[in-house]
Coordinates of C-alpha atoms in Angstrom, one line a residue:
Chain A
M29 CA -9.0 32.9 0.7
T30 CA -8.6 32.8 4.4
K31 CA -5.9 30.7 6.5
M32 CA -8.7 28.8 7.9
Q33 CA -10.1 27.8 4.3
I34 CA -6.7 26.8 3.2
I35 CA -6.4 24.6 6.2
A36 CA -9.4 23.2 5.8
K37 CA -9.3 22.4 2.1
A38 CA -5.4 21.0 2.9
V39 CA -7.5 18.5 5.6
L40 CA -9.6 17.4 3.4
A41 CA -7.4 16.5 0.1
G42 CA -5.5 14.5 2.9
L43 CA -8.3 12.4 3.8
G44 CA -9.6 12.1 0.2
F45 CA -6.5 10.4 -0.8
Y46 CA -6.3 8.4 2.8
C47 CA -9.8 7.5 1.4
V48 CA -8.3 6.6 -2.1
G49 CA -5.2 4.2 -0.1
I50 CA -8.0 2.6 2.2
I51 CA -9.6 1.7 -0.8
L52 CA -6.8 0.4 -2.8
R53 CA -5.5 -1.3 0.0
S54 CA -9.1 -3.3 0.5
V55 CA -8.7 -4.4 -3.3
H56 CA -5.5 -5.1 -3.1
R57 CA -6.2 -7.6 -0.1
Q58 CA -8.6 -9.4 -1.7
F59 CA -6.6 -9.8 -4.8
L60 CA -4.3 -11.5 -2.6
H61 CA -6.7 -14.2 -2.3
A62 CA -8.5 -14.6 -5.7
Y63 CA -7.6 -17.1 -8.0
G64 CA -9.2 -18.7 -10.9
I65 CA -11.8 -17.9 -13.1
A66 CA -14.7 -17.6 -11.2
H67 CA -12.7 -14.7 -9.2
A68 CA -11.6 -12.9 -12.2
L69 CA -14.7 -11.7 -13.8
A70 CA -16.1 -10.9 -10.5
I71 CA -13.1 -9.2 -9.3
I72 CA -12.2 -7.2 -12.7
A73 CA -15.9 -5.8 -12.3
L74 CA -15.2 -5.1 -8.8
V75 CA -12.2 -3.2 -9.9
L76 CA -13.9 -1.0 -12.2
A77 CA -16.5 -0.3 -9.8
I78 CA -13.9 1.0 -7.4
C79 CA -12.2 2.9 -10.1
A80 CA -15.3 5.0 -10.7
V81 CA -15.2 5.6 -6.6
I82 CA -11.6 6.6 -6.8
L83 CA -12.3 8.7 -9.1
L84 CA -15.1 10.4 -7.8
V85 CA -13.5 10.9 -4.5
L86 CA -10.1 12.5 -6.7
W87 CA -13.0 15.2 -8.1
R88 CA -14.4 15.7 -5.1
I89 CA -10.8 16.3 -3.5
S90 CA -9.8 18.8 -7.1
R91 CA -13.2 21.0 -6.4
N92 CA -13.8 20.8 -2.6
G93 CA -13.2 24.9 -2.3
Q94 CA -17.4 25.1 -1.5
L95 CA -17.2 22.4 0.8
A96 CA -13.9 24.2 2.8
R97 CA -15.8 27.6 2.9
K98 CA -18.6 26.3 4.6
L99 CA -16.5 24.7 7.0
A100 CA -14.0 27.4 7.9
G101 CA -16.3 30.6 7.7
E102 CA -15.6 33.8 5.7
G103 CA -12.9 35.9 7.0
P104 CA -10.4 38.5 6.2
A105 CA -8.5 37.1 2.8
L106 CA -4.6 36.7 2.8
D107 CA -2.8 38.4 0.1
R108 CA -1.5 36.0 -3.1
K109 CA 1.8 35.6 -1.9
T110 CA 0.9 34.4 1.6
Q111 CA -1.8 32.3 0.2
R112 CA 1.0 30.3 -2.1
T113 CA 2.8 29.7 0.7
W114 CA 0.1 28.2 2.8
L115 CA -1.5 26.4 0.1
A116 CA 2.2 24.8 -0.4
A117 CA 3.1 24.2 3.3
S118 CA -0.7 22.8 4.6
F119 CA -1.2 20.9 1.4
R120 CA 2.1 19.2 1.6
L121 CA 2.1 18.4 5.2
S122 CA -1.1 16.7 4.7
C123 CA -0.6 14.6 1.9
V124 CA 2.8 13.3 3.5
F125 CA 0.7 13.1 6.9
A126 CA -2.0 10.5 4.8
G127 CA 1.2 8.7 3.2
L128 CA 3.3 8.0 6.3
F129 CA -0.5 7.1 8.0
L130 CA -0.9 4.5 4.9
L131 CA 2.4 3.0 4.9
A132 CA 2.0 2.4 9.0
G133 CA -1.2 0.6 8.2
S134 CA -0.4 -1.6 5.2
I135 CA 2.8 -2.4 5.6
T136 CA 2.0 -6.3 5.2
E137 CA 0.7 -4.8 1.4
V138 CA 3.4 -2.8 0.9
V139 CA 5.5 -5.8 1.9
D140 CA 3.2 -8.1 -0.8
A141 CA 3.4 -5.4 -3.6
V142 CA 7.3 -5.1 -3.5
V143 CA 7.7 -8.7 -3.4
K144 CA 5.0 -9.4 -6.4
V145 CA 7.0 -6.7 -8.2
A146 CA 10.3 -8.6 -7.6
Q147 CA 8.6 -11.9 -8.9
F148 CA 7.5 -10.5 -12.1
L149 CA 9.5 -11.5 -14.8
P150 CA 9.5 -15.3 -13.9
A151 CA 5.9 -15.0 -13.1
A152 CA 5.4 -13.8 -16.2
S153 CA 6.9 -16.3 -18.4
Q154 CA 5.3 -19.2 -16.4
W155 CA 1.7 -17.3 -17.6
F156 CA 2.7 -17.0 -21.5
N157 CA 3.7 -20.6 -21.0
N158 CA 0.7 -21.9 -19.7
L159 CA -1.1 -19.5 -22.0
V160 CA 0.0 -21.3 -25.5
S161 CA -0.2 -25.0 -24.1
P162 CA -3.2 -26.6 -25.9
G163 CA -7.0 -26.1 -24.7
Q164 CA -8.1 -23.9 -22.0
F165 CA -7.1 -20.8 -23.7
L166 CA -9.7 -19.1 -22.3
E167 CA -9.2 -20.0 -18.9
M168 CA -5.6 -19.1 -18.9
L169 CA -6.4 -15.5 -20.7
L170 CA -8.5 -14.9 -18.1
V171 CA -6.2 -16.0 -15.3
L172 CA -3.7 -14.0 -17.1
I173 CA -5.6 -11.2 -17.0
L174 CA -6.6 -11.5 -13.4
S175 CA -2.8 -11.9 -12.5
V176 CA -1.8 -8.6 -14.2
V177 CA -4.6 -6.5 -12.8
K178 CA -3.5 -8.1 -9.4
Y179 CA -0.1 -6.6 -9.8
L180 CA -1.1 -3.5 -11.6
V181 CA -3.2 -3.0 -8.3
G182 CA -0.5 -3.6 -6.0
L183 CA 2.1 -1.5 -7.9
G184 CA -0.6 1.1 -8.1
F185 CA -0.7 1.4 -4.0
L186 CA 2.8 1.6 -4.0
A187 CA 3.1 4.1 -6.1
F188 CA 0.3 5.8 -4.9
I189 CA 2.1 6.1 -1.1
V190 CA 5.5 6.9 -2.4
Y191 CA 3.9 9.9 -4.4
L192 CA 2.2 10.9 -1.3
M193 CA 5.2 10.9 1.4
L194 CA 7.1 12.8 -1.7
G195 CA 4.6 15.6 -1.1
A196 CA 2.4 15.4 -4.2
P197 CA 4.3 18.1 -5.8
S198 CA 2.3 18.4 -8.8
F199 CA -1.0 17.9 -7.3
I200 CA 0.1 20.7 -5.1
R201 CA 1.3 23.2 -7.9
W202 CA -2.2 22.5 -9.8
Q203 CA -3.9 23.2 -6.5
I204 CA -1.8 26.5 -6.0
K205 CA -2.5 27.6 -9.6
R206 CA -6.1 26.6 -9.2
S207 CA -7.0 27.9 -5.8
V208 CA -5.0 31.5 -5.9
S209 CA -7.3 34.0 -6.8
P210 CA -6.3 35.8 -9.9
P211 CA -4.6 39.5 -9.9
P212 CA -7.2 42.0 -9.9
F213 CA -7.5 43.7 -13.4
S214 CA -6.1 47.1 -13.2
I215 CA -6.9 49.3 -15.9
Q216 CA -4.2 51.9 -16.2
P217 CA -6.1 55.4 -16.5
E218 CA -5.2 56.8 -20.1
R219 CA -3.0 60.2 -19.8
S220 CA -4.8 63.2 -21.4
N221 CA -3.1 64.8 -24.3
N222 CA -2.6 68.2 -21.8
E223 CA 0.1 66.0 -19.8
Chain B
M22 CA 5.0 29.1 25.4
N23 CA 3.6 30.0 22.0
K24 CA 1.1 28.6 19.9
M25 CA 3.4 25.7 18.5
H26 CA 3.6 24.2 21.8
I27 CA 0.0 24.1 22.4
V28 CA -0.5 22.7 19.4
V29 CA 1.8 20.3 19.7
R30 CA 0.7 19.4 23.5
I31 CA -3.0 18.7 21.8
V32 CA -1.7 16.8 19.4
F33 CA 0.4 14.5 21.7
A34 CA -2.8 14.3 24.0
A35 CA -5.0 13.1 20.9
L36 CA -2.2 10.8 19.9
A37 CA -2.1 9.4 23.3
I38 CA -6.0 8.5 23.7
Y39 CA -6.0 7.3 20.1
L40 CA -3.4 4.9 20.6
M41 CA -4.8 3.6 24.2
I42 CA -8.2 2.7 22.4
G43 CA -6.3 0.9 19.7
L44 CA -4.2 -1.0 21.9
I45 CA -7.3 -3.2 23.3
P46 CA -7.7 -5.8 20.7
G47 CA -3.8 -6.1 20.6
A48 CA -4.0 -6.7 24.4
I49 CA -7.6 -9.0 23.6
G50 CA -5.2 -11.4 21.1
S51 CA -3.1 -11.7 23.7
V52 CA -4.8 -13.0 26.3
A53 CA -6.7 -15.2 23.5
L54 CA -2.9 -16.8 23.4
F55 CA -3.5 -18.3 26.9
F56 CA -6.7 -20.1 25.3
Q57 CA -4.5 -21.8 23.0
A58 CA -1.8 -22.7 25.4
S59 CA -3.9 -25.9 26.0
G60 CA -0.8 -27.3 29.2
N61 CA 1.8 -26.0 27.0
F62 CA 4.2 -23.9 28.9
S63 CA 6.2 -22.2 26.1
I64 CA 3.0 -20.7 24.9
I65 CA 2.0 -19.4 27.9
W66 CA 5.5 -18.1 28.8
W67 CA 4.8 -16.2 24.9
A68 CA 1.4 -15.1 25.8
L69 CA 3.2 -13.6 29.1
A70 CA 5.3 -11.5 27.3
S71 CA 3.0 -10.7 24.8
V72 CA 0.5 -8.8 27.3
F73 CA 3.8 -7.5 29.6
V74 CA 4.7 -5.5 26.2
I75 CA 1.4 -3.9 25.4
L76 CA 1.1 -2.9 29.0
L77 CA 4.5 -1.4 28.9
F78 CA 3.9 0.1 25.7
A79 CA 0.5 1.5 27.4
A80 CA 2.4 2.8 30.4
A81 CA 5.0 4.5 28.3
V82 CA 2.5 6.1 25.9
Y83 CA 0.6 7.7 29.2
Y84 CA 4.4 8.5 30.5
V85 CA 5.6 10.3 27.3
L86 CA 2.4 11.6 25.7
I87 CA 0.6 12.7 28.8
H88 CA 3.1 13.3 31.9
K89 CA 6.2 14.5 30.0
R90 CA 4.1 16.4 26.9
D91 CA 5.5 19.3 27.4
V92 CA 9.1 18.2 27.9
L93 CA 8.3 16.4 24.4
A94 CA 7.2 19.8 23.0
K95 CA 10.0 21.8 24.1
R96 CA 12.4 19.1 22.3
I97 CA 10.3 19.6 18.9
V98 CA 9.4 23.1 18.9
G99 CA 12.6 24.6 20.6
D100 CA 12.7 27.2 23.6
G101 CA 9.8 28.1 24.9
E102 CA 10.5 31.8 24.9
I103 CA 10.6 31.6 20.9
A104 CA 8.3 34.2 19.6
E105 CA 5.3 33.6 17.7
P106 CA 5.7 32.4 14.4
Q107 CA 4.6 35.0 12.1
T108 CA 4.5 33.3 8.6
P109 CA 3.9 29.4 7.6
V110 CA 7.4 29.0 6.4
Q111 CA 8.4 29.5 10.4
W112 CA 6.0 26.2 11.0
L113 CA 6.9 24.3 8.2
P114 CA 10.1 22.3 10.3
V115 CA 8.0 22.2 13.6
A116 CA 5.1 20.6 11.7
F117 CA 6.9 18.2 9.5
R118 CA 8.5 17.0 12.9
L119 CA 5.4 16.8 14.8
I120 CA 3.8 14.5 11.9
C121 CA 6.9 12.2 11.5
V122 CA 6.9 11.6 15.5
V123 CA 3.3 11.0 15.3
A124 CA 3.6 8.9 12.4
G125 CA 6.5 7.4 14.1
M126 CA 4.3 6.8 17.1
V127 CA 2.0 4.9 15.2
F128 CA 4.6 2.6 13.8
L129 CA 5.3 1.2 17.2
Y130 CA 2.2 1.1 17.9
R131 CA 1.9 -1.5 14.9
F132 CA 4.7 -3.1 16.0
V133 CA 3.2 -3.5 19.6
T134 CA -0.4 -5.0 18.3
R135 CA 1.1 -7.6 15.8
I136 CA 3.4 -8.9 18.9
H137 CA 0.9 -11.8 19.5
I138 CA 0.8 -12.4 16.2
S139 CA 4.8 -12.9 15.7
L140 CA 5.1 -14.8 19.0
Q141 CA 2.3 -17.1 17.4
A142 CA 4.3 -17.4 14.5
L143 CA 7.5 -18.2 16.4
V144 CA 5.8 -20.6 18.6
Y145 CA 4.0 -22.8 16.0
L146 CA 7.8 -22.3 13.9
T147 CA 9.4 -24.4 16.7
K148 CA 6.6 -27.2 15.9
A149 CA 7.2 -29.5 13.0
E150 CA 5.5 -27.8 9.8
Q151 CA 5.0 -28.0 6.2
P152 CA 7.9 -25.7 4.6
L153 CA 5.5 -23.6 2.7
R154 CA 3.4 -23.1 6.2
A155 CA 7.1 -22.1 7.7
N156 CA 7.5 -19.3 5.2
W157 CA 4.5 -17.9 5.7
R158 CA 5.1 -17.6 9.4
W159 CA 8.6 -16.2 9.0
R160 CA 7.3 -13.8 6.5
Q161 CA 4.8 -12.8 9.8
I162 CA 7.6 -12.5 11.8
W163 CA 9.4 -10.3 9.2
E164 CA 6.6 -8.0 8.2
S165 CA 6.4 -7.1 12.2
V166 CA 10.2 -6.6 12.5
I167 CA 10.4 -4.4 9.9
V168 CA 8.1 -1.7 11.2
L169 CA 10.6 -1.0 13.7
P170 CA 13.5 0.8 11.8
F171 CA 10.7 3.3 10.6
A172 CA 9.4 3.7 13.9
V173 CA 12.8 4.9 15.6
Y174 CA 13.6 6.5 12.8
L175 CA 10.4 8.9 12.4
L176 CA 10.9 8.7 16.5
C177 CA 13.9 10.6 16.0
G178 CA 12.6 13.3 14.1
A179 CA 13.4 12.0 10.7
P180 CA 16.0 14.9 10.3
H181 CA 16.7 14.3 7.0
F182 CA 13.3 13.6 5.7
V183 CA 12.0 16.7 7.4
R184 CA 15.1 18.9 5.9
W185 CA 14.5 17.9 2.4
H186 CA 10.8 18.3 2.8
V187 CA 11.0 21.8 4.3
R188 CA 13.5 22.8 1.1
K189 CA 11.2 21.4 -1.5
T190 CA 8.3 23.3 0.0
L191 CA 10.0 26.7 -0.3
E192 CA 11.3 25.7 -3.8
L193 CA 7.7 25.3 -4.4
C194 CA 6.5 28.5 -3.3
A195 CA 9.1 30.0 -5.1
E196 CA 8.7 28.2 -8.1
S197 CA 5.0 29.5 -7.9
G198 CA 5.4 32.7 -7.2
H199 CA 8.1 33.1 -9.8
N200 CA 5.9 31.7 -12.4
E201 CA 2.9 34.1 -11.3
G202 CA 5.2 37.2 -11.8
S203 CA 6.0 36.2 -14.9
A204 CA 2.4 35.6 -16.0
G205 CA 1.5 38.8 -14.5
E206 CA 3.8 40.5 -16.5
E207 CA 2.8 39.0 -19.6
L208 CA -0.4 40.2 -18.6
A209 CA 0.6 43.4 -17.8

């Protein structure tokens, strides 16, 4: 793998993570205004569809080697040690950059997610009180599911930004393991009996 | 001047263009405050202040990122006479510092473009409002103000953040090399 291919891979991965963050942010914004059953089913369906899109983007991030080769072209391959260093440095830089950019653009959502997490326990007791009240069980159950999904999306968005800002270490480790070409298999010449 | 200086100069020019274009909606929002004034002088003053801050920020962006970018590049990279970096490890501190400064500018830009929202909230807070609405206004102001400390820290080069990331990246390189070494030994 060449230096330019590694940089292209890292930039593509950073862009992909930024897209995932933007999608999560949009879902979180929709949830801020979602109340009641009418919204519940539609939004849960939307979340499932968006999860599929996010998985698709993440799958593309994990397999962006071919696109990187197309973008960067061919060239002299680096040795394995230099490949590892370039991969770790460029992926970490692009992840941190994507995280900082997401944080700068979504400070409202981040504050909201932190406030929601802080209010989780009092709100949860309120939901369960509503749930055990007679009648309206189905309606309350849907509202409860909607609220839990809303919290999870907020928390997921927050965790995603923090993970990117920490440099996505496990992702980079996995990328290094995947991307660095395996060592050439060397067959040791058999020693003749005469030696 | 070496490669690092050139990269930093290019990044700053691109950032300046991005920020200048991004300031336009904020300026339009500030001008729109005039139309909401309807003879209220306090709103007119707030609108003027908002337009003034946005213009000041645009001038500062032009001065720092276009006019004085060489000085800033030297501050980020170091002396202009240093040798070309041979390995990516030599690039790391500069690259992390650069993305921190760029992110700091973006944070500052977010603060400036939200100024008219905060000022609107301040203006409406002075009027008698329902407590729930007043809470919402306070939150708008708070969300704008919270961006500032991030912006200042990142613009200062975020030394702790950069040092931690460089150390962790080097550890990661060493760790993956060690793992591969042991794997290679097992293969052999």
